[in-house]
Amino acid sequence: MKSLWQQITAEGRRLVKVAGMAVAGLVLLLIASLFTDDPAKTFFRTLSLLGTGMVLLSVTMMVLTFRKARAVIPGALLVSLATTFAVAGVQFLFAAQRPGLLLAFLALLAGGLVGMGWARTTKVFIDGDAVRSQGTAWYLVVWAITFLSNQLMALVLGAAPAGGLVILLVGTGVAIGNNVYQLMRYRRATAMLAAPVNPLPQGGV
């Protein structure tokens, strides 16, 4: 099993690779748009279509693969947490209008509770020397409710002052709550696995 630092660096390299591919794709799209009659309109329309396609693809992949057991990698979860904090921090820092501290806290808290509840709908179990997580039907239900609620909030709050930032904070809370609870369950599972007496059976935690 890789050390925590090796997991973090591997996940960091993966993110850099994905980001590099995304930037390269945007550059190619921009260059291609320059050869059209209306470059700006073509660029943003194509970008919008690609965004819609990515959302549809992610929904399809979630429905098809949510029951697939995946290894719980703490380094990847920590990188995800750091990325979430960084993105939210940059958005909050440069936002033209910010919600009040109380509203921001409540948005984060609400998202965090949803994220922790969502994480609880997965089955965490020991597979050899690895800790794995597997989605359940409730995992898909909570994800669907969260996804639809996010779209509804975008419609209701999107035009309101600081509404977009409130939605971002809720999403940030969901990511934080989900990742933190997964880390807690991972630590609990590995502690039980390492115990010399009454080791964790092939069941969930």
Coordinates of C-alpha atoms in Angstrom, one line a residue:
M1 CA 0.0 0.0 0.0
K2 CA 1.3 3.5 -0.9
S3 CA 2.2 5.9 1.8
L4 CA -0.1 8.9 2.4
W5 CA 2.5 11.2 0.7
Q6 CA 2.7 9.0 -2.3
Q7 CA -1.1 9.0 -2.6
I8 CA -1.2 12.8 -2.4
T9 CA 1.5 13.3 -5.0
A10 CA -0.1 10.7 -7.3
E11 CA -3.5 12.4 -7.0
G12 CA -1.8 15.8 -7.5
R13 CA -0.1 14.6 -10.7
R14 CA -3.5 13.3 -11.9
L15 CA -5.2 16.6 -11.3
V16 CA -2.4 18.5 -13.1
K17 CA -2.7 16.2 -16.0
V18 CA -6.5 16.6 -16.2
A19 CA -6.1 20.4 -15.9
G20 CA -3.5 20.4 -18.6
M21 CA -5.8 18.5 -20.9
A22 CA -8.7 20.9 -20.2
V23 CA -6.6 23.9 -20.9
A24 CA -5.3 22.4 -24.1
G25 CA -8.9 21.6 -25.2
L26 CA -9.9 25.2 -24.5
V27 CA -7.0 26.5 -26.5
L28 CA -7.8 24.3 -29.4
L29 CA -11.5 25.4 -29.2
L30 CA -10.4 29.0 -29.2
I31 CA -8.2 28.6 -32.2
A32 CA -10.9 26.7 -34.1
S33 CA -13.4 29.5 -33.2
L34 CA -11.2 32.1 -34.8
F35 CA -11.9 30.7 -38.2
T36 CA -15.7 31.2 -37.9
D37 CA -17.7 34.3 -38.7
D38 CA -18.4 35.1 -35.0
P39 CA -15.5 33.7 -32.9
A40 CA -16.8 34.7 -29.5
K41 CA -20.3 33.4 -30.1
T42 CA -19.0 30.1 -31.5
F43 CA -16.6 29.7 -28.6
F44 CA -19.1 30.2 -25.8
R45 CA -21.9 28.3 -27.6
T46 CA -19.6 25.3 -28.1
L47 CA -18.4 25.6 -24.5
S48 CA -22.0 25.6 -23.3
L49 CA -22.8 22.5 -25.4
L50 CA -19.7 20.8 -24.0
G51 CA -20.7 21.6 -20.5
T52 CA -24.2 20.2 -21.0
G53 CA -22.7 17.1 -22.5
M54 CA -20.4 16.7 -19.5
V55 CA -23.3 17.0 -17.1
L56 CA -25.3 14.4 -19.0
L57 CA -22.2 12.1 -19.2
S58 CA -21.6 12.4 -15.4
V59 CA -25.3 11.6 -14.6
T60 CA -25.1 8.6 -16.9
M61 CA -21.8 7.4 -15.3
M62 CA -23.2 7.8 -11.8
V63 CA -26.3 5.8 -12.6
L64 CA -24.3 3.0 -14.3
T65 CA -21.4 2.7 -11.8
F66 CA -22.7 3.8 -8.4
R67 CA -22.7 0.2 -7.1
K68 CA -19.1 -0.4 -8.2
A69 CA -16.8 -0.9 -5.2
R70 CA -13.9 1.6 -5.2
A71 CA -10.8 1.7 -3.0
V72 CA -10.9 4.5 -0.4
I73 CA -7.7 6.4 -0.8
P74 CA -7.1 9.0 2.0
G75 CA -4.5 10.9 0.0
A76 CA -7.0 11.5 -2.8
L77 CA -9.7 12.6 -0.3
L78 CA -7.2 15.1 1.2
V79 CA -6.3 16.5 -2.2
S80 CA -10.0 16.8 -3.0
L81 CA -10.6 18.7 0.3
A82 CA -7.7 21.0 -0.4
T83 CA -8.9 21.7 -4.0
T84 CA -12.4 22.3 -2.6
F85 CA -11.1 24.9 -0.1
A86 CA -8.9 26.5 -2.7
V87 CA -11.7 26.9 -5.3
A88 CA -14.2 28.2 -2.7
G89 CA -11.6 30.6 -1.3
V90 CA -10.7 32.1 -4.6
Q91 CA -14.4 32.5 -5.6
F92 CA -15.2 34.1 -2.2
L93 CA -12.2 36.4 -2.4
F94 CA -13.0 37.7 -5.9
A95 CA -16.8 37.7 -5.7
A96 CA -18.3 41.1 -6.4
Q97 CA -21.0 40.5 -3.7
R98 CA -20.7 38.2 -0.7
P99 CA -23.3 36.8 1.6
G100 CA -23.3 37.7 5.2
L101 CA -21.2 35.6 7.6
L102 CA -24.2 34.0 9.1
L103 CA -25.7 33.0 5.8
A104 CA -22.3 31.7 4.6
F105 CA -21.9 29.6 7.7
L106 CA -25.5 28.2 7.4
A107 CA -24.9 27.4 3.8
L108 CA -21.7 25.5 4.6
L109 CA -23.3 23.8 7.6
A110 CA -26.3 22.7 5.6
G111 CA -24.0 21.4 2.8
G112 CA -21.8 19.6 5.3
L113 CA -24.7 17.8 7.0
V114 CA -26.0 16.7 3.5
G115 CA -22.5 15.5 2.6
M116 CA -22.1 13.5 5.8
G117 CA -25.5 12.0 5.3
W118 CA -24.6 11.1 1.7
A119 CA -21.4 9.4 2.8
R120 CA -23.3 7.3 5.3
T121 CA -25.3 5.8 2.5
T122 CA -22.2 3.9 1.2
K123 CA -21.1 0.5 2.4
V124 CA -17.4 0.6 3.6
F125 CA -15.8 -2.8 3.9
I126 CA -12.4 -4.6 4.0
D127 CA -11.2 -6.4 0.8
G128 CA -7.9 -8.0 1.6
D129 CA -5.7 -5.2 2.8
A130 CA -7.7 -2.5 1.1
V131 CA -10.7 -0.5 2.3
R132 CA -13.4 -0.2 -0.3
S133 CA -16.6 1.8 -0.6
Q134 CA -19.7 0.8 -2.5
G135 CA -22.7 2.8 -3.2
T136 CA -26.2 1.7 -2.3
A137 CA -29.6 2.6 -3.7
W138 CA -29.9 5.3 -1.0
Y139 CA -26.6 6.7 -2.2
L140 CA -28.1 7.3 -5.7
V141 CA -31.3 8.7 -4.2
V142 CA -29.4 11.3 -2.1
W143 CA -27.1 12.2 -5.0
A144 CA -30.2 12.7 -7.2
I145 CA -31.9 14.9 -4.6
T146 CA -28.7 16.9 -4.1
F147 CA -28.2 17.3 -7.8
L148 CA -31.8 18.5 -8.5
S149 CA -31.7 20.8 -5.4
N150 CA -28.6 22.4 -6.7
Q151 CA -30.3 23.1 -10.1
L152 CA -33.4 24.4 -8.3
M153 CA -31.2 26.7 -6.2
A154 CA -29.5 28.0 -9.3
L155 CA -32.8 28.9 -10.8
V156 CA -34.2 30.5 -7.6
L157 CA -31.0 32.2 -6.3
G158 CA -29.0 32.6 -9.5
A159 CA -30.2 36.2 -10.1
A160 CA -30.1 37.2 -6.4
P161 CA -27.2 39.2 -5.0
A162 CA -24.5 36.7 -3.9
G163 CA -26.9 33.9 -4.8
G164 CA -24.2 32.1 -6.9
L165 CA -21.8 32.2 -4.0
V166 CA -24.4 30.8 -1.6
I167 CA -24.9 27.8 -4.0
L168 CA -21.1 27.4 -4.2
L169 CA -20.9 27.3 -0.4
V170 CA -23.6 24.7 -0.1
G171 CA -21.7 22.6 -2.7
T172 CA -18.5 23.2 -0.8
G173 CA -20.1 22.0 2.4
V174 CA -21.4 18.8 0.7
A175 CA -17.9 18.0 -0.6
I176 CA -16.3 18.7 2.8
G177 CA -18.8 16.7 4.8
N178 CA -18.6 13.8 2.4
N179 CA -14.8 13.6 2.3
V180 CA -14.4 14.1 6.0
Y181 CA -16.9 11.4 6.9
Q182 CA -15.2 9.0 4.4
L183 CA -11.9 9.7 6.1
M184 CA -13.4 9.0 9.5
R185 CA -14.8 5.7 8.2
Y186 CA -11.5 4.8 6.6
R187 CA -9.6 5.4 9.8
R188 CA -12.1 3.3 11.8
A189 CA -11.9 0.4 9.3
T190 CA -8.1 0.4 9.2
A191 CA -8.0 0.5 13.0
M192 CA -10.2 -2.5 13.3
L193 CA -8.2 -4.2 10.5
A194 CA -5.0 -3.7 12.4
A195 CA -6.5 -4.9 15.7
P196 CA -4.9 -8.3 16.8
V197 CA -8.1 -9.4 18.4
N198 CA -11.5 -9.6 16.7
P199 CA -10.4 -8.3 13.3
L200 CA -13.0 -6.7 11.1
P201 CA -15.0 -9.3 9.2
Q202 CA -15.9 -9.1 5.6
G203 CA -18.8 -6.7 6.4
G204 CA -19.4 -3.0 6.5
V205 CA -18.5 -0.3 9.0

